[in-house]
Coordinates of C-alpha atoms in Angstrom, one line a residue:
M91 CA 0.0 0.0 0.0
C92 CA 1.0 3.7 0.0
G93 CA 3.1 5.7 2.3
I94 CA 2.2 8.6 4.6
L95 CA 4.6 11.1 6.1
G96 CA 4.8 14.5 7.7
W97 CA 6.0 16.7 10.5
I98 CA 5.2 19.5 13.0
G99 CA 7.3 22.1 14.6
D100 CA 11.0 23.1 14.1
V101 CA 12.3 20.3 11.9
D102 CA 15.7 20.6 10.2
P103 CA 15.2 21.3 6.5
K104 CA 17.8 18.6 5.7
D105 CA 15.5 16.1 7.6
K106 CA 12.5 17.3 5.6
Y107 CA 14.3 16.8 2.3
F108 CA 15.4 13.3 3.4
I109 CA 11.8 12.4 4.1
L110 CA 10.7 13.7 0.7
E111 CA 13.4 11.9 -1.2
N112 CA 12.5 8.6 0.4
G113 CA 8.8 9.0 0.4
N114 CA 8.4 7.0 -2.8
L115 CA 9.7 3.8 -1.1
R116 CA 6.0 3.1 -0.3
G117 CA 4.4 4.5 -3.4
R118 CA 5.3 5.8 -6.9
D119 CA 1.9 6.5 -8.5
G120 CA 1.6 10.1 -7.4
F121 CA 1.9 12.3 -4.3
G122 CA 0.1 14.9 -2.3
F123 CA 0.9 17.3 0.6
W124 CA -1.3 19.4 2.9
R125 CA -0.2 22.5 4.7
P126 CA -2.6 24.9 6.5
S127 CA -2.0 27.2 3.6
G128 CA -2.9 24.8 0.8
V129 CA -2.4 21.5 -1.0
K130 CA 0.1 20.3 -3.7
R131 CA -0.5 17.2 -5.7
G132 CA 1.2 15.7 -8.8
F133 CA 3.3 13.0 -10.3
T134 CA 6.7 14.8 -10.6
L135 CA 8.2 16.0 -7.4
T136 CA 9.8 19.2 -8.7
S137 CA 12.2 21.4 -6.8
E138 CA 9.5 24.0 -6.6
I139 CA 7.1 21.6 -4.9
K140 CA 9.8 20.4 -2.5
E141 CA 10.6 23.9 -1.5
W142 CA 6.9 24.6 -0.8
V143 CA 6.6 21.5 1.3
V144 CA 9.8 22.0 3.2
D145 CA 8.8 25.6 4.0
G146 CA 5.9 24.2 6.0
R147 CA 6.0 23.8 9.8
I148 CA 2.9 21.6 9.7
V149 CA 2.7 19.0 6.9
V150 CA 1.0 15.7 6.2
G151 CA 1.7 13.9 2.9
N152 CA 1.1 10.8 0.9
F153 CA 2.9 8.8 -1.8
R154 CA 0.3 6.8 -3.6
A155 CA 0.5 3.1 -4.6
T156 CA -2.6 2.4 -6.7
P157 CA -4.4 -0.8 -5.8
T158 CA -5.6 -3.2 -8.5
T159 CA -9.2 -2.5 -7.4
E160 CA -8.9 1.2 -8.2
A161 CA -8.4 3.2 -11.4
E162 CA -5.1 4.8 -12.3
S163 CA -4.8 8.1 -10.5
K164 CA -5.2 11.6 -11.9
D165 CA -4.3 14.8 -10.0
S166 CA -7.8 15.3 -8.7
L167 CA -7.9 11.8 -7.2
L168 CA -4.7 12.1 -5.2
Q169 CA -4.5 12.5 -1.5
P170 CA -4.8 14.5 0.8
Y171 CA -8.6 14.6 1.1
D172 CA -9.6 17.6 3.0
G173 CA -6.4 17.3 5.1
F174 CA -6.5 13.5 5.6
V175 CA -3.7 11.1 4.4
H176 CA -4.3 7.4 4.7
N177 CA -2.4 4.1 4.1
G178 CA -4.7 1.1 4.0
I179 CA -8.0 0.0 2.6
I180 CA -11.5 1.0 3.7
A181 CA -13.6 -2.0 2.7
N182 CA -16.9 -0.4 3.6
D183 CA -16.4 2.9 1.9
K184 CA -19.6 2.6 -0.1
D185 CA -21.6 2.7 3.1
F186 CA -20.7 6.4 3.4
A187 CA -20.4 7.7 -0.2
D188 CA -19.9 6.5 -3.8
C189 CA -16.4 7.8 -4.3
P190 CA -13.8 6.6 -6.8
I191 CA -11.2 6.2 -4.1
D192 CA -12.0 4.6 -0.8
S193 CA -10.0 7.1 1.3
M194 CA -12.1 10.0 0.1
V195 CA -14.8 9.0 2.6
L196 CA -12.6 9.9 5.6
P197 CA -13.8 13.5 5.8
I198 CA -17.4 12.1 5.9
I199 CA -16.6 9.6 8.6
F200 CA -14.7 12.2 10.7
K201 CA -17.3 14.9 10.8
D202 CA -16.1 15.6 14.3
R203 CA -12.3 15.6 14.0
S204 CA -11.6 16.2 17.7
F205 CA -9.3 13.6 19.4
S206 CA -12.0 12.7 21.8
Q207 CA -14.0 11.3 18.9
I208 CA -11.2 9.2 17.4
V209 CA -12.4 5.9 18.8
P210 CA -16.1 6.1 17.6
N211 CA -14.9 7.5 14.3
L212 CA -12.4 4.7 13.7
S213 CA -15.0 2.1 14.8
K214 CA -17.0 2.9 11.7
I215 CA -14.1 1.7 9.4
K216 CA -13.9 -1.9 8.2
G217 CA -10.4 -2.3 6.9
S218 CA -6.8 -1.2 7.5
Y219 CA -5.5 2.2 8.3
A220 CA -2.6 4.4 9.2
L221 CA -3.8 7.9 9.0
A222 CA -2.9 11.4 9.8
Y223 CA -4.6 14.8 9.9
W224 CA -4.4 18.1 11.7
H225 CA -7.0 19.3 14.2
N226 CA -5.5 21.7 16.8
G227 CA -2.6 19.3 16.7
L228 CA -1.3 16.5 14.6
I229 CA -3.4 13.4 15.0
L230 CA -2.1 9.9 14.1
A231 CA -4.0 6.6 14.3
C232 CA -3.2 3.0 13.1
N233 CA -4.4 -0.5 13.5
Y234 CA -1.8 -2.9 12.1
K235 CA -0.6 -0.5 9.4
P236 CA 2.7 0.9 10.5
I237 CA 3.7 4.4 11.6
Y238 CA 7.2 5.3 12.8
F239 CA 8.1 8.6 14.4
I240 CA 11.0 10.7 15.7
R241 CA 10.2 13.1 18.6
K242 CA 12.6 15.9 19.3
E243 CA 12.5 18.8 21.7
K244 CA 10.9 21.2 19.2
G245 CA 9.9 19.0 16.3
F246 CA 8.1 15.8 15.4
M247 CA 8.4 13.6 12.2
F248 CA 6.5 10.5 11.1
A249 CA 6.4 8.1 8.2
S250 CA 5.2 4.7 7.2
I251 CA 8.5 2.9 7.5
P252 CA 11.8 3.7 9.3
E253 CA 13.7 4.0 6.0
M254 CA 11.7 7.1 5.2
L255 CA 13.0 8.9 8.3
P256 CA 16.5 10.5 8.7
D257 CA 17.4 9.1 12.2
F258 CA 16.6 6.5 14.7
S259 CA 12.8 6.1 14.9
V260 CA 10.3 4.2 17.1
P261 CA 7.2 2.4 15.9
M262 CA 3.8 3.7 17.0
K263 CA 2.0 1.1 19.1
P264 CA -0.4 -1.0 16.9
Y265 CA -4.1 -0.3 17.5
S266 CA -3.5 3.1 19.0
A267 CA -3.9 6.8 18.4
M268 CA -1.9 9.9 19.5
K269 CA -2.2 13.6 19.3
I270 CA 1.0 15.7 19.1
W271 CA 0.4 19.3 20.3
S272 CA 2.4 22.2 19.1
D273 CA 4.6 22.2 22.3
M274 CA 5.5 18.5 21.5
T275 CA 3.5 17.0 24.3
I276 CA 1.8 13.8 23.3
E277 CA -1.6 12.4 24.2
R278 CA -2.1 8.7 23.6
I279 CA -4.9 6.1 23.7
D280 CA -5.3 2.5 22.9
L281 CA -7.9 1.4 20.4
P282 CA -10.3 -1.2 21.7
R283 CA -10.0 -4.9 20.6
Y284 CA -12.0 -7.8 21.8
Q285 CA -10.5 -9.6 24.7
N286 CA -11.8 -12.2 27.2
N287 CA -10.2 -14.0 30.2
K288 CA -9.6 -17.3 28.5
V289 CA -5.9 -18.5 28.4
L290 CA -4.1 -21.4 26.7
V291 CA -1.1 -22.7 28.7
S292 CA 1.6 -24.6 26.9
A293 CA 1.9 -27.4 29.4
S294 CA 4.6 -30.0 29.4
A295 CA 3.6 -31.6 32.7
G296 CA 6.7 -30.1 34.2
L297 CA 7.2 -27.9 37.3
D298 CA 7.1 -24.5 35.5
S299 CA 4.1 -24.8 33.2
T300 CA 2.1 -26.5 36.0
T301 CA 2.8 -23.6 38.3
V302 CA 1.8 -21.2 35.6
A303 CA -1.6 -22.9 35.2
W304 CA -2.3 -22.6 39.0
M305 CA -1.1 -19.0 39.1
L306 CA -3.4 -18.0 36.3
K307 CA -6.4 -20.0 37.7
N308 CA -5.8 -18.1 41.0
Q309 CA -5.8 -14.8 39.1
G310 CA -9.2 -15.5 37.6
Y311 CA -8.3 -16.7 34.2
E312 CA -10.3 -19.5 32.5
V313 CA -7.4 -22.0 31.9
T314 CA -7.0 -24.6 29.2
L315 CA -3.9 -26.7 29.1
V316 CA -2.3 -27.5 25.7
H317 CA 0.2 -30.3 25.5
F318 CA 2.4 -30.8 22.5
K319 CA 3.5 -34.3 21.4
Y320 CA 6.7 -33.8 19.4
G321 CA 8.6 -37.1 20.0
C322 CA 10.6 -36.5 23.1
L323 CA 11.9 -39.5 25.0
A324 CA 9.7 -38.7 28.0
E325 CA 6.5 -38.4 25.8
G326 CA 4.7 -41.3 27.4
K327 CA 5.4 -40.0 30.9
E328 CA 4.4 -36.5 30.0
I329 CA 1.1 -37.6 28.5
D330 CA 0.2 -39.6 31.6
R331 CA 1.0 -36.8 33.9
I332 CA -0.6 -34.0 32.0
H333 CA -3.9 -35.8 32.1
R334 CA -3.6 -36.2 35.8
I335 CA -2.6 -32.6 36.3
A336 CA -5.6 -31.4 34.2
D337 CA -8.0 -33.5 36.3
A338 CA -6.4 -32.2 39.6
G339 CA -6.8 -28.6 38.5
G340 CA -10.2 -29.0 36.8
F341 CA -8.7 -27.8 33.5
D342 CA -9.7 -28.6 30.0
L343 CA -6.9 -30.3 28.1
R344 CA -6.0 -30.3 24.4
V345 CA -3.2 -32.5 23.0
I346 CA -1.6 -31.5 19.7
D347 CA 0.5 -33.9 17.7
M348 CA 3.5 -32.2 16.0
P349 CA 4.8 -33.6 12.7
R350 CA 7.8 -35.8 13.5
G351 CA 11.1 -34.5 12.2
V352 CA 10.2 -30.8 12.6
M353 CA 11.4 -30.4 16.1
N354 CA 14.6 -32.3 16.8
G355 CA 17.3 -32.3 19.4
T356 CA 18.8 -34.2 22.3
L357 CA 15.4 -34.7 23.9
T358 CA 14.1 -36.5 20.9
N359 CA 17.3 -38.3 20.1
G360 CA 17.7 -39.5 23.7
D361 CA 21.3 -38.4 24.0
Y362 CA 20.6 -35.7 26.5
H363 CA 23.3 -34.8 29.2
H364 CA 23.4 -36.7 32.5
D365 CA 26.0 -34.5 34.3
Q366 CA 23.6 -32.4 36.4
I367 CA 25.0 -28.9 36.8
D368 CA 26.9 -28.8 33.5
G369 CA 23.6 -29.4 31.7
T370 CA 22.0 -26.3 33.3
Q371 CA 24.7 -23.7 32.5
Y372 CA 24.4 -23.8 28.7
A373 CA 21.8 -25.0 26.2
M374 CA 23.5 -28.4 25.7
D375 CA 20.0 -30.0 25.6
W376 CA 18.0 -28.3 22.9
V377 CA 15.0 -28.9 20.7
S378 CA 14.9 -26.7 17.6
A379 CA 12.8 -23.6 17.9
R380 CA 10.5 -25.4 20.3
N381 CA 9.0 -22.5 22.2
L382 CA 8.6 -20.4 19.0
L383 CA 6.7 -23.2 17.2
M384 CA 4.6 -24.0 20.2
L385 CA 3.6 -20.4 20.8
S386 CA 2.9 -19.8 17.2
I387 CA 0.5 -22.8 17.1
L388 CA -1.0 -21.7 20.4
T389 CA -1.7 -18.3 18.7
A390 CA -3.5 -19.9 15.8
Y391 CA -5.5 -22.1 18.2
A392 CA -6.3 -19.1 20.4
E393 CA -7.6 -17.0 17.4
T394 CA -9.6 -19.9 16.1
N395 CA -11.2 -20.7 19.4
R396 CA -11.5 -17.2 20.8
F397 CA -8.9 -17.3 23.5
S398 CA -7.4 -13.9 24.3
Y399 CA -4.2 -15.1 26.1
I400 CA -1.5 -17.7 25.7
A401 CA 1.1 -18.5 28.3
F402 CA 4.2 -20.7 28.9
G403 CA 6.7 -21.4 31.7
G404 CA 9.7 -19.4 30.5
N405 CA 11.6 -18.3 33.6
L406 CA 14.5 -16.3 34.8
E407 CA 16.5 -19.3 35.9
E408 CA 16.6 -21.0 32.5
S409 CA 17.0 -17.7 30.6
G410 CA 20.8 -18.0 31.4
A411 CA 21.1 -21.0 29.2
Y412 CA 18.1 -20.9 26.8
P413 CA 17.4 -17.9 24.6
D414 CA 13.7 -18.8 24.3
N415 CA 13.3 -18.6 28.0
E416 CA 14.6 -15.0 28.1
E417 CA 11.9 -12.5 28.9
E418 CA 12.9 -10.5 25.8
F419 CA 11.9 -13.5 23.6
G420 CA 8.4 -13.3 24.9
R421 CA 8.4 -9.5 24.7
R422 CA 9.3 -9.7 21.0
F423 CA 6.9 -12.5 20.3
N424 CA 4.2 -10.3 21.8
A425 CA 5.3 -7.4 19.5
I426 CA 4.6 -9.4 16.4
L427 CA 1.1 -10.7 17.4
P428 CA -0.9 -7.7 16.2
Y429 CA 0.5 -8.4 12.7
A430 CA -0.1 -12.2 13.0
T431 CA -3.8 -12.2 13.8
Q432 CA -6.9 -10.9 12.0
N433 CA -7.6 -7.2 12.2
G434 CA -9.2 -6.4 15.6
V435 CA -8.3 -9.8 17.2
K436 CA -6.1 -9.5 20.3
V437 CA -4.0 -12.5 21.4
E438 CA -1.5 -11.7 24.1
L439 CA 1.4 -13.8 25.5
I440 CA 1.7 -13.9 29.3
Q441 CA 5.0 -14.8 31.0
P442 CA 4.2 -15.2 34.7
L443 CA 7.6 -16.7 35.6
S444 CA 9.9 -14.6 33.5
R445 CA 11.4 -12.8 36.5
Y446 CA 11.5 -15.8 38.9
M447 CA 14.2 -18.3 39.8
K448 CA 13.4 -22.0 40.4
H449 CA 13.3 -21.8 44.2
E450 CA 11.0 -18.8 44.0
I451 CA 8.7 -20.7 41.6
V452 CA 8.5 -23.7 44.0
K453 CA 7.5 -21.4 46.8
I454 CA 4.8 -19.8 44.8
G455 CA 3.5 -23.1 43.7
A456 CA 3.5 -24.5 47.2
E457 CA 1.4 -21.6 48.4
L458 CA -1.1 -22.2 45.6
G459 CA -1.3 -25.9 46.3
V460 CA 0.3 -27.0 43.0
P461 CA 0.3 -30.9 43.0
Y462 CA 4.0 -31.2 42.3
D463 CA 3.8 -35.0 43.0
L464 CA 2.0 -35.3 39.6
T465 CA 4.6 -33.3 37.6
W466 CA 7.3 -34.9 35.4
S467 CA 10.4 -32.7 34.6
C468 CA 12.8 -35.5 33.8
Y469 CA 14.2 -36.0 30.3
S470 CA 14.0 -39.8 30.7
D471 CA 11.3 -42.4 30.3
L472 CA 12.3 -44.3 33.4
D473 CA 9.8 -45.4 36.0
Y474 CA 11.1 -42.7 38.3
P475 CA 13.0 -39.4 37.6
C476 CA 16.6 -40.0 36.9
G477 CA 17.9 -37.3 39.2
N478 CA 20.9 -36.5 36.9
C479 CA 19.5 -34.5 34.0
G480 CA 19.4 -30.7 34.1
P481 CA 15.7 -30.4 35.0
C482 CA 16.0 -33.0 37.8
F483 CA 19.0 -31.3 39.2
M484 CA 17.4 -27.8 39.1
R485 CA 14.2 -28.9 40.8
K486 CA 15.9 -30.8 43.5
K487 CA 18.0 -27.7 44.4
A488 CA 15.0 -25.5 44.1
F489 CA 13.0 -27.5 46.7
E490 CA 16.1 -27.7 49.0
R491 CA 16.6 -23.9 48.9
S492 CA 12.9 -23.5 49.7
G493 CA 13.1 -25.8 52.7
L494 CA 10.6 -28.2 51.0
K495 CA 10.7 -31.8 50.1
D496 CA 10.3 -32.6 46.4
P497 CA 7.6 -35.3 46.3
V498 CA 8.8 -36.9 43.1
F499 CA 12.1 -38.0 44.6
K500 CA 12.0 -40.9 47.1

């Protein structure tokens, strides 16, 4: 789709020229710029037009990329439309007016342009949008369409992609709106999306994910456990235990079979390390992209079945050895979710244990009455936990430090 851009305040002319020179990275089928004093549109960005645009302290602009559903543009059809610039598609534009370009209905939708009316106005739109207009301040709004910005002491710049801006920029939060006043103060709001209290917990039957399930149940979430069968050596033990854990907690349980050969590693090959502490200090035992794949599948299942949250047992202790246990992994996974689900659908990852060590997790679980006697952390398929693999070593030490007895070890 097309690109939008603009600025407000004291912005260096060199930065303005940079934005103009790179505006066509998101559209090469015409352009248009709005200033309080007028509008310039066209197909050739002459030096005269550039000077006019750069001379403006308040500017919003658009570089057009013509969709296959619309006719080739002529000057009169180019944005801005009564001061609005828009990147996206308004699928229900004919509900408002029979215009040749969908974005032309924006001035009709926004009869009241005040920031206080941004949510009811945007709720009328079926489609995608990143838009900008001026109303006693610069107003920006987006769902999943991107807007990046640079805020300085006396100036503010924005564009559809960071490559259109001259310096380090930050993305506008998806599904949000903001108003930038002339003094560079910013007013922000989140745009509403549907969200309930239903959560899917990726549950291995181990200590961490079982604690997560009890924590979220205690916090009022409606918890469903999801167990992934991916061919690990302990699969039989895990299946038996996860059913018992679900029964003990009164949780619904879903079991998902992963295609064999997709997720491989020492836990599927059976050659995991048995040297206790050495196996906990580095990711010697690894299954390829396990948490990434599981959380991605949980996201799809959540969207399909109207769960608003997903969760897993990533924790501070194991983040030292496993990158997909680091809190930042979850933070970045969350950052991509607004672009991975349907417009208006909100699925959010919860990481209840991301700042807790194992001994702290055990204390939390003990207070909540987690049935640790039902859990299985061991990499083996023996009758009893081996006591020598990394998870066995960590949980034994965690219980010892908590002054508790681990019920799985005789």
